[in-house]
Coordinates of C-alpha atoms and ligand atoms in Angstrom, one line a residue:
M1 CA -41.9 46.4 -70.4
A2 CA -38.7 44.8 -69.0
A3 CA -36.2 47.2 -67.4
H4 CA -32.8 47.2 -68.9
M5 CA -29.1 47.9 -67.9
R6 CA -25.6 48.4 -69.2
A7 CA -23.3 45.3 -69.1
A8 CA -19.9 44.6 -70.3
V9 CA -19.6 41.5 -72.6
L10 CA -16.4 39.7 -73.0
A11 CA -17.1 39.1 -76.8
G12 CA -13.7 37.5 -77.5
P13 CA -10.1 37.6 -76.4
R14 CA -9.2 41.4 -75.9
R15 CA -12.6 42.4 -77.1
I16 CA -15.1 44.0 -74.8
E17 CA -18.5 45.4 -75.9
L18 CA -21.0 47.4 -73.8
A19 CA -24.5 45.9 -74.3
E20 CA -28.0 47.0 -73.2
V21 CA -29.5 43.9 -71.7
E22 CA -32.5 42.9 -69.7
R23 CA -32.1 43.8 -66.0
P24 CA -32.2 40.5 -64.0
R25 CA -35.1 40.0 -61.7
P26 CA -34.6 38.4 -58.2
G27 CA -36.4 35.0 -57.8
P28 CA -37.2 33.6 -54.5
G29 CA -34.3 33.8 -51.9
E30 CA -32.4 36.2 -54.3
V31 CA -31.3 39.8 -54.1
L32 CA -30.9 42.4 -57.0
V33 CA -28.0 44.8 -56.2
R34 CA -27.4 48.1 -58.0
L35 CA -23.7 48.1 -58.4
H36 CA -21.5 50.9 -57.4
G37 CA -18.4 49.1 -58.6
C38 CA -16.6 45.9 -59.1
G39 CA -13.0 44.9 -58.6
V40 CA -11.0 43.3 -61.5
C41 CA -9.4 40.1 -60.2
G42 CA -6.1 38.8 -61.4
S43 CA -7.9 35.6 -62.4
N44 CA -9.9 37.7 -64.8
L45 CA -6.9 38.2 -67.0
A46 CA -6.8 34.8 -68.5
P47 CA -10.3 35.1 -70.1
W48 CA -9.4 38.6 -71.3
Q49 CA -6.2 37.4 -72.9
G50 CA -8.0 34.3 -74.3
R51 CA -7.3 30.6 -73.6
A52 CA -8.2 27.6 -75.9
W53 CA -10.8 26.4 -73.1
F54 CA -13.0 29.5 -72.9
T55 CA -16.1 29.9 -74.9
Y56 CA -17.0 33.4 -76.0
P57 CA -18.9 35.6 -75.8
F58 CA -19.1 35.3 -72.0
A59 CA -22.6 36.2 -70.4
P60 CA -23.1 39.9 -69.8
G61 CA -21.2 41.1 -66.7
V62 CA -19.1 37.7 -66.5
P63 CA -16.5 37.3 -65.0
G64 CA -16.8 40.3 -62.6
H65 CA -17.1 38.7 -59.1
E66 CA -15.9 41.5 -56.7
G67 CA -19.0 43.8 -56.8
W68 CA -20.4 46.0 -54.2
G69 CA -23.5 48.5 -54.3
V70 CA -26.9 48.9 -52.7
V71 CA -29.8 46.5 -52.4
E72 CA -32.2 47.3 -55.3
R73 CA -34.9 44.6 -54.8
L74 CA -35.4 41.6 -52.5
G75 CA -36.8 38.4 -53.9
A76 CA -39.6 36.6 -52.1
G77 CA -38.7 35.1 -48.8
V78 CA -35.6 37.3 -48.2
D79 CA -35.3 38.8 -44.7
G80 CA -32.3 40.4 -42.9
L81 CA -31.6 42.8 -45.8
V82 CA -33.5 46.0 -46.8
E83 CA -33.7 48.0 -50.0
G84 CA -31.1 50.8 -50.2
Q85 CA -28.7 48.9 -47.9
R86 CA -25.1 49.0 -48.8
V87 CA -23.7 45.5 -49.5
A88 CA -20.9 43.4 -51.0
L89 CA -21.9 40.5 -53.1
L90 CA -20.4 37.2 -53.8
S91 CA -21.7 36.9 -57.5
G92 CA -20.4 36.2 -61.0
A93 CA -21.7 38.9 -63.4
A94 CA -20.8 42.1 -61.8
F95 CA -19.3 44.1 -64.7
A96 CA -22.7 45.6 -65.1
Q97 CA -24.9 48.1 -63.6
Y98 CA -26.9 45.3 -61.6
D99 CA -26.3 41.8 -60.4
L100 CA -28.1 39.1 -58.6
A101 CA -27.0 36.9 -55.7
A102 CA -28.6 34.5 -53.3
A103 CA -29.4 36.3 -50.1
D104 CA -26.7 34.7 -48.2
R105 CA -24.1 35.7 -50.7
V106 CA -25.1 39.4 -50.0
L107 CA -23.1 40.9 -47.0
P108 CA -24.0 44.2 -45.4
I109 CA -21.2 46.8 -45.4
P110 CA -20.9 48.8 -42.1
E111 CA -21.9 52.4 -42.3
A112 CA -18.5 53.8 -41.5
L113 CA -17.3 52.2 -44.7
T114 CA -18.0 54.7 -47.2
G115 CA -15.5 54.1 -50.1
P116 CA -15.1 51.4 -52.6
F117 CA -15.3 47.8 -51.2
P118 CA -14.4 44.9 -53.6
G119 CA -15.5 42.6 -50.8
E120 CA -14.6 39.2 -52.3
A121 CA -11.0 40.2 -53.0
L122 CA -10.5 41.6 -49.4
G123 CA -12.3 38.6 -47.9
C124 CA -9.8 36.4 -49.7
A125 CA -6.9 38.3 -48.0
V126 CA -8.5 37.8 -44.6
N127 CA -8.9 34.2 -45.2
V128 CA -5.3 33.7 -46.4
F129 CA -4.1 35.6 -43.4
R130 CA -6.2 33.2 -41.2
R131 CA -5.1 29.9 -43.0
A132 CA -1.4 31.0 -42.8
A133 CA -2.2 31.2 -38.9
I134 CA 0.3 34.1 -38.5
G135 CA 0.8 35.1 -34.8
Q136 CA 2.5 37.7 -32.8
G137 CA 6.3 37.6 -33.0
D138 CA 6.4 35.3 -36.1
T139 CA 8.8 36.1 -38.8
V140 CA 6.8 36.2 -41.9
A141 CA 7.8 36.4 -45.6
V142 CA 5.2 37.4 -48.2
V143 CA 6.4 36.6 -51.7
G144 CA 4.6 38.9 -54.2
A145 CA 3.4 42.4 -53.0
G146 CA 0.4 42.6 -55.4
F147 CA -3.1 43.4 -54.0
L148 CA -3.4 40.2 -52.1
G149 CA 0.2 40.2 -50.8
L150 CA -0.1 43.7 -49.6
M151 CA -3.3 43.0 -47.7
V152 CA -2.0 39.9 -46.1
L153 CA 1.2 41.6 -45.1
R154 CA -0.8 44.4 -43.6
L155 CA -2.8 42.0 -41.6
A156 CA 0.5 40.2 -40.5
A157 CA 1.9 43.4 -39.3
L158 CA -1.2 44.2 -37.4
A159 CA -1.0 41.0 -35.7
G160 CA 2.5 41.8 -34.5
A161 CA 4.4 39.7 -36.9
R162 CA 7.9 40.7 -38.3
V163 CA 7.2 41.1 -42.1
L164 CA 9.7 40.5 -44.9
A165 CA 8.1 41.5 -48.3
L166 CA 9.5 40.1 -51.6
S167 CA 8.5 41.4 -54.7
R168 CA 9.7 42.4 -58.3
R169 CA 8.9 45.9 -58.7
E170 CA 10.3 48.8 -56.6
T171 CA 7.0 50.6 -56.5
S172 CA 5.5 47.3 -54.9
L173 CA 8.3 47.0 -52.4
A174 CA 7.8 50.8 -51.5
L175 CA 4.0 50.0 -51.0
A176 CA 5.0 47.0 -48.9
R177 CA 7.1 49.2 -46.5
R178 CA 4.2 51.8 -46.4
L179 CA 1.8 49.2 -45.2
G180 CA 4.0 47.8 -42.4
A181 CA 6.6 45.5 -43.9
D182 CA 9.8 45.6 -41.8
E183 CA 12.0 44.6 -44.8
A184 CA 11.4 44.8 -48.6
I185 CA 13.4 42.5 -50.7
P186 CA 13.7 42.5 -54.5
T187 CA 13.2 39.2 -56.2
G188 CA 15.1 39.8 -59.4
D189 CA 18.0 37.6 -58.3
P190 CA 16.2 34.9 -56.3
G191 CA 19.4 33.6 -54.8
A192 CA 20.2 37.1 -53.6
A193 CA 16.7 37.3 -52.2
E194 CA 17.1 34.1 -50.2
A195 CA 20.5 35.1 -49.0
R196 CA 19.0 38.5 -47.7
V197 CA 16.3 36.5 -45.8
R198 CA 18.9 34.2 -44.2
D199 CA 21.0 37.2 -43.2
L200 CA 17.9 38.9 -41.7
T201 CA 16.8 35.8 -39.7
G202 CA 20.2 34.6 -38.4
G203 CA 20.1 31.7 -40.9
R204 CA 16.8 30.4 -39.4
L205 CA 14.5 31.5 -42.3
C206 CA 10.7 32.2 -41.7
R207 CA 8.2 30.6 -39.5
V208 CA 5.6 31.5 -42.1
V209 CA 5.9 32.1 -45.8
V210 CA 2.9 33.2 -48.0
E211 CA 3.2 32.7 -51.7
A212 CA 1.0 35.3 -53.5
I213 CA 2.1 35.4 -57.1
G214 CA 1.0 32.0 -58.5
S215 CA 4.1 31.1 -60.6
Q216 CA 6.6 28.2 -60.5
E217 CA 9.4 30.8 -59.7
A218 CA 7.4 32.2 -56.7
L219 CA 6.7 28.6 -55.4
D220 CA 10.4 27.9 -55.6
L221 CA 11.5 30.9 -53.9
A222 CA 8.8 30.8 -51.2
S223 CA 9.7 27.0 -50.5
R224 CA 13.3 27.9 -49.9
L225 CA 12.4 30.6 -47.4
V226 CA 10.4 28.4 -44.8
A227 CA 12.2 27.5 -41.6
E228 CA 12.4 24.0 -40.1
G229 CA 8.9 23.1 -38.8
G230 CA 7.4 26.3 -40.4
R231 CA 4.5 26.7 -42.7
L232 CA 4.1 27.5 -46.5
A233 CA 0.8 29.1 -47.3
I234 CA 0.2 29.0 -51.1
A235 CA -2.3 31.7 -51.9
G236 CA -1.4 32.2 -55.6
Y237 CA -3.7 30.4 -58.2
H238 CA -1.4 27.9 -60.0
Q239 CA -3.5 27.7 -63.1
D240 CA -1.2 27.1 -65.9
G241 CA -0.3 23.5 -65.6
P242 CA 1.3 21.2 -63.0
R243 CA 4.1 22.5 -60.7
T244 CA 7.3 20.7 -59.5
V245 CA 8.5 21.1 -55.8
D246 CA 11.7 20.0 -54.1
M247 CA 9.8 17.4 -51.9
Q248 CA 13.1 16.1 -50.3
S249 CA 13.6 19.6 -48.9
W250 CA 10.0 19.9 -47.8
N251 CA 10.2 16.6 -46.1
W252 CA 13.5 17.3 -44.4
R253 CA 12.4 20.6 -42.9
G254 CA 9.0 19.0 -41.9
I255 CA 7.1 21.9 -43.1
D256 CA 3.3 22.3 -43.2
V257 CA 1.9 23.2 -46.5
V258 CA -1.5 25.0 -46.7
N259 CA -3.5 25.7 -49.8
A260 CA -5.0 29.1 -48.8
H261 CA -8.1 28.9 -51.0
E262 CA -11.5 28.7 -49.5
R263 CA -14.2 26.9 -51.3
D264 CA -16.7 26.8 -48.4
P265 CA -19.3 29.5 -48.8
A266 CA -19.7 30.1 -45.1
V267 CA -15.9 30.9 -44.7
Q268 CA -15.9 33.1 -47.8
R269 CA -18.8 35.0 -46.3
E270 CA -17.1 35.4 -42.9
G271 CA -13.9 36.5 -44.7
V272 CA -15.8 39.4 -46.4
L273 CA -17.7 40.5 -43.3
A274 CA -14.3 40.4 -41.3
A275 CA -12.7 42.6 -44.1
A276 CA -15.5 45.0 -44.0
R277 CA -15.1 45.5 -40.3
L278 CA -11.3 46.0 -40.7
V279 CA -11.8 48.6 -43.3
A280 CA -14.4 50.4 -41.5
E281 CA -12.3 50.6 -38.4
G282 CA -9.4 52.0 -40.6
R283 CA -7.1 49.0 -39.6
L284 CA -7.0 47.9 -43.3
D285 CA -6.8 50.8 -45.8
P286 CA -6.8 49.5 -49.4
G287 CA -7.8 52.9 -50.7
P288 CA -4.4 53.9 -52.1
L289 CA -4.2 50.7 -54.0
Y290 CA -7.3 51.2 -56.2
R291 CA -7.4 52.8 -59.6
S292 CA -11.0 53.3 -61.0
F293 CA -12.0 52.9 -64.6
P294 CA -15.6 53.5 -66.0
L295 CA -17.2 50.3 -67.0
D296 CA -16.8 51.3 -70.7
R297 CA -13.1 51.4 -70.1
L298 CA -13.1 47.8 -68.7
A299 CA -10.5 46.9 -71.6
D300 CA -8.1 49.7 -70.3
A301 CA -8.4 48.2 -66.8
F302 CA -7.3 44.8 -68.2
Q303 CA -4.4 46.4 -70.1
A304 CA -3.2 48.2 -67.1
M305 CA -3.3 44.8 -65.1
E306 CA -1.3 43.2 -67.9
E307 CA 1.3 45.9 -68.2
R308 CA 1.3 46.9 -64.5
P309 CA 2.6 50.4 -64.9
D310 CA 4.6 51.8 -61.9
G311 CA 2.2 52.3 -58.9
F312 CA -0.7 50.3 -60.3
V313 CA -2.0 47.7 -58.1
K314 CA -5.7 47.1 -58.3
A315 CA -8.4 48.2 -61.0
L316 CA -12.0 48.8 -60.1
V317 CA -14.7 49.5 -62.7
T318 CA -17.6 51.7 -61.9
P319 CA -20.9 51.5 -64.0
Ligands
NAP401 N1 -5.9 32.5 -52.4 C1 -6.9 33.3 -52.7 O1 -8.0 33.2 -52.2 C2 -6.7 34.3 -53.8 C3 -7.5 35.3 -54.0 C4 -7.3 36.3 -55.1 C5 -6.2 36.2 -55.9 N2 -5.4 35.0 -55.7 C6 -4.2 34.7 -56.6 O2 -3.1 35.3 -55.9 C7 -2.1 35.8 -56.7 C8 -1.9 37.3 -56.6 O3 -3.2 37.8 -56.8 P1 -3.4 39.4 -56.7 O4 -4.8 39.8 -56.8 O5 -2.5 40.1 -55.6 O6 -2.7 39.9 -58.1 P2 -1.9 41.2 -58.5 O7 -2.3 42.4 -57.6 O8 -1.9 41.3 -59.9 O9 -0.4 40.9 -58.0 C9 0.4 40.1 -58.8 C10 1.7 39.7 -58.0 O10 2.5 38.8 -58.9 C11 3.8 39.6 -59.2 N3 4.1 39.4 -60.5 C12 3.2 39.5 -61.6 N4 3.8 39.1 -62.8 C13 5.0 38.6 -62.4 C14 6.2 38.0 -63.0 N5 6.2 37.9 -64.3 N6 7.3 37.8 -62.3 C15 7.2 38.0 -60.9 N7 6.2 38.5 -60.3 C16 5.1 38.8 -60.9 C17 3.5 41.0 -59.0 O11 4.8 41.5 -58.5 P3 5.1 43.1 -58.7 O12 3.9 43.9 -58.2 O13 6.2 43.3 -57.7 O14 5.4 43.3 -60.1 C18 2.6 41.0 -57.7 O15 3.3 40.7 -56.5 C19 -2.7 35.3 -58.2 O16 -2.2 34.1 -58.5 C20 -4.1 35.3 -57.9 O17 -4.8 34.5 -58.9 C21 -5.7 34.1 -54.8

């Protein structure tokens, strides 16, 4: 008889059902992971809220893609991993008790890392940091102190950059300060935020600016903060239609513009492994940013993401 598992099914906009479904079996080259948890990504919010182009119901466990857990079973031909080993996986159906991934999408977690590890999300932060090419002594503005922005600004501070954090909520700014931002600037009045950055940089603005929100307003503000010859790293997903930019101003200042999104699986993997090392060494400590929800309260996790109550940054679900 086939084994079963519990999985969350996004049955329709704002409607999640818990289903008992057949547990997937690893085919050749695949690994079955018993999940300890899965992060809830900002990009999961659109399917939860509903958009015309989505077809419901989603497959069980979809769109969870920030899972971690232990190897349950290896498919034929897989070596380099052992059953019981703690891993993060780059998969797509991790709002469940188990998920499958190709062996090269299953990344070992160091023993010293004992807590939750939504590897995909942290790997993205490492890769954004790398693509932004932040170096010692750079003045760096991070626009948006959400999970991604906070992790990137922490890495920038570790690299010896001078970090200016810009965000909307006071609680996000307080977290930014705790994680090493030298200055925390509210964005409620974008003109005042820009003036503050000018003041703090003697009018030169910032060598590197990371946009980590994904809105037109954030892109506008981030664009205005880049120094002549500086770099704008766009980390936010701009998913809701075309954007406009002040091309003349980009041209005049001769800035580099980087779309800090990694599609190359090898780079994604390396980002997760690097993030795992940083967390294991205690250099990156995302623990205080997490709020855990049991799988049967995934809807509450989405609601928290939508309402962003004070102090809330990142939801994890545990099966
Ligand atoms: N490049 C990549 O590889 C990658 C990876 C993951 C995510 N992303 C994208 O990066 C962006 C941030 O992701 P995240 O995981 O950090 O999300 P998150 O934790 O939900 O943070 C969202 C950020 O957006 C701000 N924000 C939300 N609604 C806003 C509004 N109406 N006006 C102004 N600011 C608003 C929040 O500011 P406050 O906290 O101050 O309210 C916070 O800084 C998203 O676009 C996400 O899709 C990119």
